[in-house]
């Protein structure tokens, strides 16, 4: 799992570059603006014509001339056309059950039993490795059998009351039949596996990584945040509702994969076709999986923001391989295979993918939500966001301002990212390398595709390959069949090849619809209601003024990448408050605040009740 950071938690950074970029864009459209903005920049002030509170101020030609005396952020309870918020949902038909749950979650005996059950699951090291063979061919899968025994022992009521199906031995599907056979079921997912703990880091943990230890505040261990937390919260929620006698109107289904942290082929890769065959293509009303950023006051002030993921970036690993004649290193050519590979990689890093901000994209919608409601959002960007609704010039200015103001937080939102992660080459210090290779990871923005990234990369590197007199093929096509020059023996000086690594690539996901009648509204309304009436929403005696739900795009990929055929309504959201993860996930000292995890159990029960009533 990859969590998107809370983008706007950073303090203000220097904005001089913003003004220079803004000045450049404006000067191309209106010469009369140049003098005043340049004067302001030289004086160390903001350009007055764009950002003055004077209502007579005019934007550059091409930007609608509107009143720039823009008010501050809206109250969370005020409506916004650019960031509509659903009403907070609390159960009505199931009000009695909800009241019973509220009392139960305050009961110390219940809490201790829940924490113990969660900790016991963490004790089982269900590590997922990149080199695992298929189930049945690798005994490292056997540990998942131990986890299954533990779950059945810990939640006998769940396993006795729900239909349980095992898929590819270790995938788990739970089916809770509702009284209405015609209503589309709701699907919730989580994964049983965790990333491995490096043995060299064991001594760096405050408590052992597979202890599941509860110290009175935190529950420690690998998987406490990702994703034994959602797995056990789901089972705890089901078990609690069963104990209270809840009988659903709508059918609910849970699917638990077991290799999300590696390839996903053995878990979700098998669960997906099973679910599609049984429930049909687009056979679910809504799917809820892990993801999203922690909710909290990310934008300052006392407004709580929650960030469900409604889409995911695409994925592509590219292998770049250079081969060249070998020989003794005492008589080297001007460029060895490693040197040529280094030049290709440097060219890539010197030419990042363009930043794209388009209307109605996930990044654009999230920005409009921040502009509408965030207390500490920069006023000049708030103004640009409002003008960008109808002005392409302002939209371009907004893109540049976001990149300069927030840096990496927006770089990963607006660009297809590229990361050189693996490099190899050479076998001996006195032998010229005959092969050098690297793998570059790409996370693809909504506006692009795998094919577009491949085409851009091929075009970018072809001139350099030609300069090095290399032949070249890229993604199954030949680009340079003959070198411009040949070596002394009449052969090419080498070859460069671009290919999809590991045989896997993924276009950006579809975007979950957020219309007034779409299932997303039930999820968003549940988030608002669950946070607003939770005792923990009153942080250390400080009142919160409201809750805003901000849809976003996920940088990483979850098991939902396998589930696109099951529903058009996929939401990635884990109900965790900022500060409730001790040290994040996939690192040492992974731990979750116990009360925070219990809140996620409460959220799942509320989500089930609301879906049963309002969906």
Coordinates of C-alpha atoms in Angstrom, one line a residue, residues 30-314:
X30 CA -0.7 41.9 -21.6
X31 CA 2.3 44.2 -22.0
X32 CA 0.7 46.7 -19.7
X33 CA 1.0 44.2 -16.8
X34 CA 4.8 43.7 -17.2
X35 CA 5.9 47.0 -15.9
X36 CA 3.9 46.9 -12.7
X37 CA 4.7 43.2 -11.9
X38 CA 8.4 43.7 -12.7
X39 CA 8.5 46.7 -10.4
X40 CA 6.9 44.7 -7.6
X41 CA 9.3 41.8 -8.1
X42 CA 12.3 44.1 -8.0
X43 CA 11.0 45.7 -4.8
X44 CA 10.6 42.3 -3.2
X45 CA 6.8 42.5 -3.3
X46 CA 4.0 40.4 -4.8
X47 CA 2.8 41.5 -8.3
X48 CA -0.1 43.8 -7.3
X49 CA -2.3 43.4 -10.3
X50 CA -2.8 39.7 -9.8
X51 CA -3.1 39.4 -6.1
X52 CA -4.3 42.7 -4.8
X53 CA -7.5 42.8 -2.8
X54 CA -8.6 45.8 -4.7
X55 CA -11.8 44.9 -6.5
X56 CA -10.9 47.0 -9.5
X57 CA -7.8 44.8 -10.2
X58 CA -7.7 43.2 -13.6
X59 CA -6.2 39.9 -14.6
X60 CA -4.2 39.5 -17.8
X61 CA -6.0 39.4 -21.1
X62 CA -7.5 35.9 -21.5
X63 CA -8.5 35.6 -17.9
X64 CA -12.1 36.6 -17.0
X65 CA -12.1 40.0 -15.3
X66 CA -13.9 39.2 -12.0
X67 CA -13.9 40.8 -8.6
X68 CA -10.7 39.7 -6.9
X69 CA -11.7 40.7 -3.5
X70 CA -12.0 37.0 -2.8
X71 CA -13.3 36.0 0.6
X72 CA -11.5 33.4 2.7
X73 CA -12.4 29.7 2.9
X74 CA -16.0 28.5 3.2
X75 CA -17.3 26.9 6.4
X76 CA -17.5 23.1 6.0
X77 CA -21.2 23.4 6.4
X78 CA -21.5 25.9 3.5
X79 CA -22.2 24.5 0.0
X80 CA -19.6 24.6 -2.7
X81 CA -20.2 24.1 -6.4
X82 CA -16.6 23.0 -7.0
X83 CA -16.4 20.7 -4.0
X84 CA -19.9 19.4 -3.1
X85 CA -20.1 17.7 0.3
X86 CA -22.7 15.1 1.2
X87 CA -24.7 15.4 4.4
X88 CA -23.2 13.4 7.3
X89 CA -24.8 10.0 7.4
X90 CA -25.8 8.3 10.6
X91 CA -28.0 5.3 10.8
X92 CA -31.7 5.9 11.2
X93 CA -33.3 2.6 10.5
X94 CA -30.5 0.9 12.4
X95 CA -30.3 3.6 15.1
X96 CA -30.7 1.1 18.0
X97 CA -27.8 -1.0 16.7
X98 CA -25.7 2.1 16.3
X99 CA -26.4 3.1 19.9
X100 CA -25.5 -0.3 21.2
X101 CA -22.3 -0.1 19.3
X102 CA -21.5 3.3 20.8
X103 CA -21.8 1.8 24.3
X104 CA -19.8 -1.3 23.4
X105 CA -16.9 0.6 21.9
X106 CA -16.6 2.5 25.3
X107 CA -16.5 -0.8 27.2
X108 CA -13.0 -1.6 28.5
X109 CA -13.5 -5.4 28.4
X110 CA -14.6 -5.2 24.8
X111 CA -11.6 -3.0 23.9
X112 CA -9.0 -5.3 25.6
X113 CA -10.5 -8.4 23.8
X114 CA -10.4 -6.6 20.5
X115 CA -6.8 -5.4 21.0
X116 CA -5.7 -9.0 22.0
X117 CA -7.4 -10.4 18.8
X118 CA -5.6 -7.9 16.6
X119 CA -2.2 -8.4 18.3
X120 CA -2.5 -12.2 17.8
X121 CA -2.8 -11.7 14.1
X122 CA 0.3 -9.5 14.0
X123 CA 2.3 -12.2 15.7
X124 CA 1.9 -14.4 12.6
X125 CA 4.6 -13.3 10.1
X126 CA 2.7 -13.6 6.8
X127 CA 5.5 -12.0 4.8
X128 CA 5.2 -11.6 1.0
X129 CA 8.2 -11.9 -1.2
X130 CA 8.9 -10.9 -4.8
X131 CA 10.3 -14.3 -5.8
X132 CA 7.5 -16.5 -4.4
X133 CA 6.5 -19.3 -6.7
X134 CA 2.8 -20.2 -7.3
X135 CA 0.8 -21.6 -4.4
X136 CA 1.6 -25.3 -4.0
X137 CA 5.2 -24.9 -5.3
X138 CA 6.7 -22.8 -2.5
X139 CA 6.4 -23.7 1.2
X140 CA 6.8 -20.0 2.2
X141 CA 3.0 -19.8 1.6
X142 CA 2.4 -22.2 4.5
X143 CA 2.4 -19.4 7.1
X144 CA -1.0 -18.2 5.7
X145 CA -2.5 -21.5 6.8
X146 CA -1.5 -20.7 10.3
X147 CA -3.2 -17.3 10.0
X148 CA -6.3 -19.0 8.8
X149 CA -6.4 -21.3 11.8
X150 CA -6.0 -18.3 14.0
X151 CA -8.9 -16.3 12.4
X152 CA -11.3 -19.3 12.6
X153 CA -10.4 -19.8 16.2
X154 CA -10.7 -16.1 17.1
X155 CA -13.9 -15.4 15.2
X156 CA -15.9 -18.7 15.3
X157 CA -19.2 -16.8 15.0
X158 CA -18.2 -15.2 11.8
X159 CA -17.1 -18.5 10.3
X160 CA -20.3 -20.2 11.4
X161 CA -22.7 -17.5 10.3
X162 CA -21.2 -16.4 6.9
X163 CA -20.5 -18.4 3.9
X164 CA -16.7 -18.9 3.7
X165 CA -14.9 -19.8 0.5
X166 CA -11.2 -20.3 0.0
X167 CA -9.8 -19.2 -3.4
X168 CA -6.4 -20.5 -4.5
X169 CA -6.0 -22.0 -1.1
X170 CA -5.3 -18.8 0.9
X171 CA -7.7 -16.2 -0.6
X172 CA -10.7 -15.7 1.7
X173 CA -14.2 -14.7 0.5
X174 CA -16.9 -14.1 3.1
X175 CA -20.5 -13.8 2.0
X176 CA -23.1 -12.3 4.3
X177 CA -26.5 -12.9 2.6
X178 CA -29.0 -10.1 2.9
X179 CA -32.8 -10.5 2.8
X180 CA -33.0 -8.7 -0.6
X181 CA -31.7 -10.8 -3.4
X182 CA -32.0 -8.1 -6.0
X183 CA -29.9 -5.4 -4.4
X184 CA -26.3 -5.4 -5.6
X185 CA -24.0 -6.5 -2.8
X186 CA -21.2 -4.3 -1.3
X187 CA -17.6 -5.6 -1.5
X188 CA -14.9 -4.8 1.1
X189 CA -11.3 -5.9 0.7
X190 CA -8.1 -6.1 2.6
X191 CA -4.9 -8.2 2.4
X192 CA -3.4 -10.7 4.8
X193 CA 0.3 -10.3 3.8
X194 CA 2.9 -7.9 5.0
X195 CA 6.2 -6.6 3.7
X196 CA 9.2 -8.5 5.1
X197 CA 11.2 -7.2 8.0
X198 CA 14.9 -7.0 7.3
X199 CA 16.7 -9.1 9.9
X200 CA 19.3 -6.4 10.2
X201 CA 16.7 -4.0 11.5
X202 CA 15.3 -6.2 14.3
X203 CA 17.3 -4.4 17.0
X204 CA 15.9 -1.1 15.8
X205 CA 12.4 -1.9 16.9
X206 CA 11.2 -0.6 20.2
X207 CA 9.1 -3.9 20.5
X208 CA 9.8 -7.0 18.4
X209 CA 8.2 -6.7 14.9
X210 CA 6.0 -9.7 15.3
X211 CA 5.1 -9.2 19.0
X212 CA 1.6 -7.6 18.5
X213 CA 2.4 -6.0 21.8
X214 CA -0.1 -3.5 23.3
X215 CA 1.7 -1.1 25.6
X216 CA -1.4 0.8 26.8
X217 CA -1.4 3.2 23.9
X218 CA 0.1 1.5 20.8
X219 CA -0.2 -1.9 19.2
X220 CA 3.2 -2.8 17.7
X221 CA 4.3 -4.9 14.8
X222 CA 4.5 -5.4 11.1
X223 CA 1.1 -5.2 9.6
X224 CA -0.4 -3.0 12.4
X225 CA -0.8 -0.3 9.8
X226 CA -0.7 -2.2 6.6
X227 CA -2.9 -4.2 6.3
X228 CA -3.6 -6.5 9.2
X229 CA -5.3 -3.4 10.6
X230 CA -8.1 -3.4 7.9
X231 CA -8.3 -7.2 7.8
X232 CA -8.9 -7.5 11.6
X233 CA -11.1 -4.4 11.8
X234 CA -13.4 -5.9 9.2
X235 CA -13.6 -9.2 11.0
X236 CA -14.1 -7.4 14.4
X237 CA -16.9 -5.3 12.9
X238 CA -18.7 -8.4 11.4
X239 CA -18.3 -10.3 14.6
X240 CA -19.7 -7.4 16.7
X241 CA -22.7 -6.9 14.4
X242 CA -23.5 -10.6 14.6
X243 CA -23.3 -10.5 18.4
X244 CA -25.9 -7.7 18.4
X245 CA -28.2 -9.6 16.2
X246 CA -27.9 -7.4 13.1
X247 CA -29.4 -9.0 9.9
X248 CA -28.6 -7.2 6.7
X249 CA -31.1 -6.2 4.0
X250 CA -28.3 -6.0 1.4
X251 CA -25.7 -8.7 0.8
X252 CA -22.1 -7.9 2.0
X253 CA -19.0 -9.6 0.7
X254 CA -15.4 -9.5 1.9
X255 CA -12.4 -10.6 -0.2
X256 CA -9.0 -10.9 1.5
X257 CA -5.9 -11.4 -0.8
X258 CA -2.5 -12.6 0.4
X259 CA 0.2 -11.1 -1.9
X260 CA -0.8 -7.5 -2.4
X261 CA 2.7 -6.4 -1.3
X262 CA 4.3 -8.4 -4.1
X263 CA 2.7 -9.2 -7.5
X264 CA -0.9 -9.7 -6.5
X265 CA -1.2 -12.6 -9.0
X266 CA -1.9 -15.4 -6.5
X267 CA -4.3 -13.5 -4.3
X268 CA -6.4 -10.8 -6.0
X269 CA -5.4 -12.2 -9.3
X270 CA -7.4 -15.3 -8.5
X271 CA -10.1 -13.7 -6.4
X272 CA -11.1 -11.3 -9.2
X273 CA -12.2 -13.9 -11.7
X274 CA -14.0 -15.9 -9.0
X275 CA -15.9 -12.8 -7.9
X276 CA -16.8 -11.8 -11.4
X277 CA -18.1 -15.3 -12.3
X278 CA -20.2 -15.5 -9.1
X279 CA -21.5 -12.0 -8.9
X280 CA -21.2 -10.8 -12.5
X281 CA -19.4 -8.0 -14.3
X282 CA -20.0 -4.8 -12.4
X283 CA -21.9 -7.0 -10.0
X284 CA -21.2 -4.9 -6.9
X285 CA -22.7 -1.6 -6.0
X286 CA -19.5 -0.4 -4.3
X287 CA -16.0 -1.6 -3.4
X288 CA -14.1 -0.3 -0.4
X289 CA -10.4 -1.2 -0.1
X290 CA -7.4 0.2 1.9
X291 CA -5.9 3.5 1.0
X292 CA -6.2 7.3 1.2
X293 CA -4.3 9.6 3.6
X294 CA -5.0 9.8 7.3
X295 CA -7.8 12.2 8.1
X296 CA -7.0 15.3 10.1
X297 CA -6.4 19.1 10.1
X298 CA -3.9 18.9 7.2
X299 CA -4.7 22.4 6.0
X300 CA -4.4 24.0 9.4
X301 CA -7.2 25.5 11.4
X302 CA -9.8 23.3 13.0
X303 CA -11.4 21.8 9.9
X304 CA -10.9 18.1 9.5
X305 CA -10.1 16.8 6.0
X306 CA -10.4 13.1 4.8
X307 CA -8.9 11.9 1.6
X308 CA -10.5 8.8 0.0
X309 CA -8.8 7.6 -3.2
X310 CA -11.1 7.5 -6.2
X311 CA -8.4 6.5 -8.8
X312 CA -4.9 5.2 -9.1
X313 CA -2.0 6.2 -11.2
X314 CA -0.8 3.7 -13.9

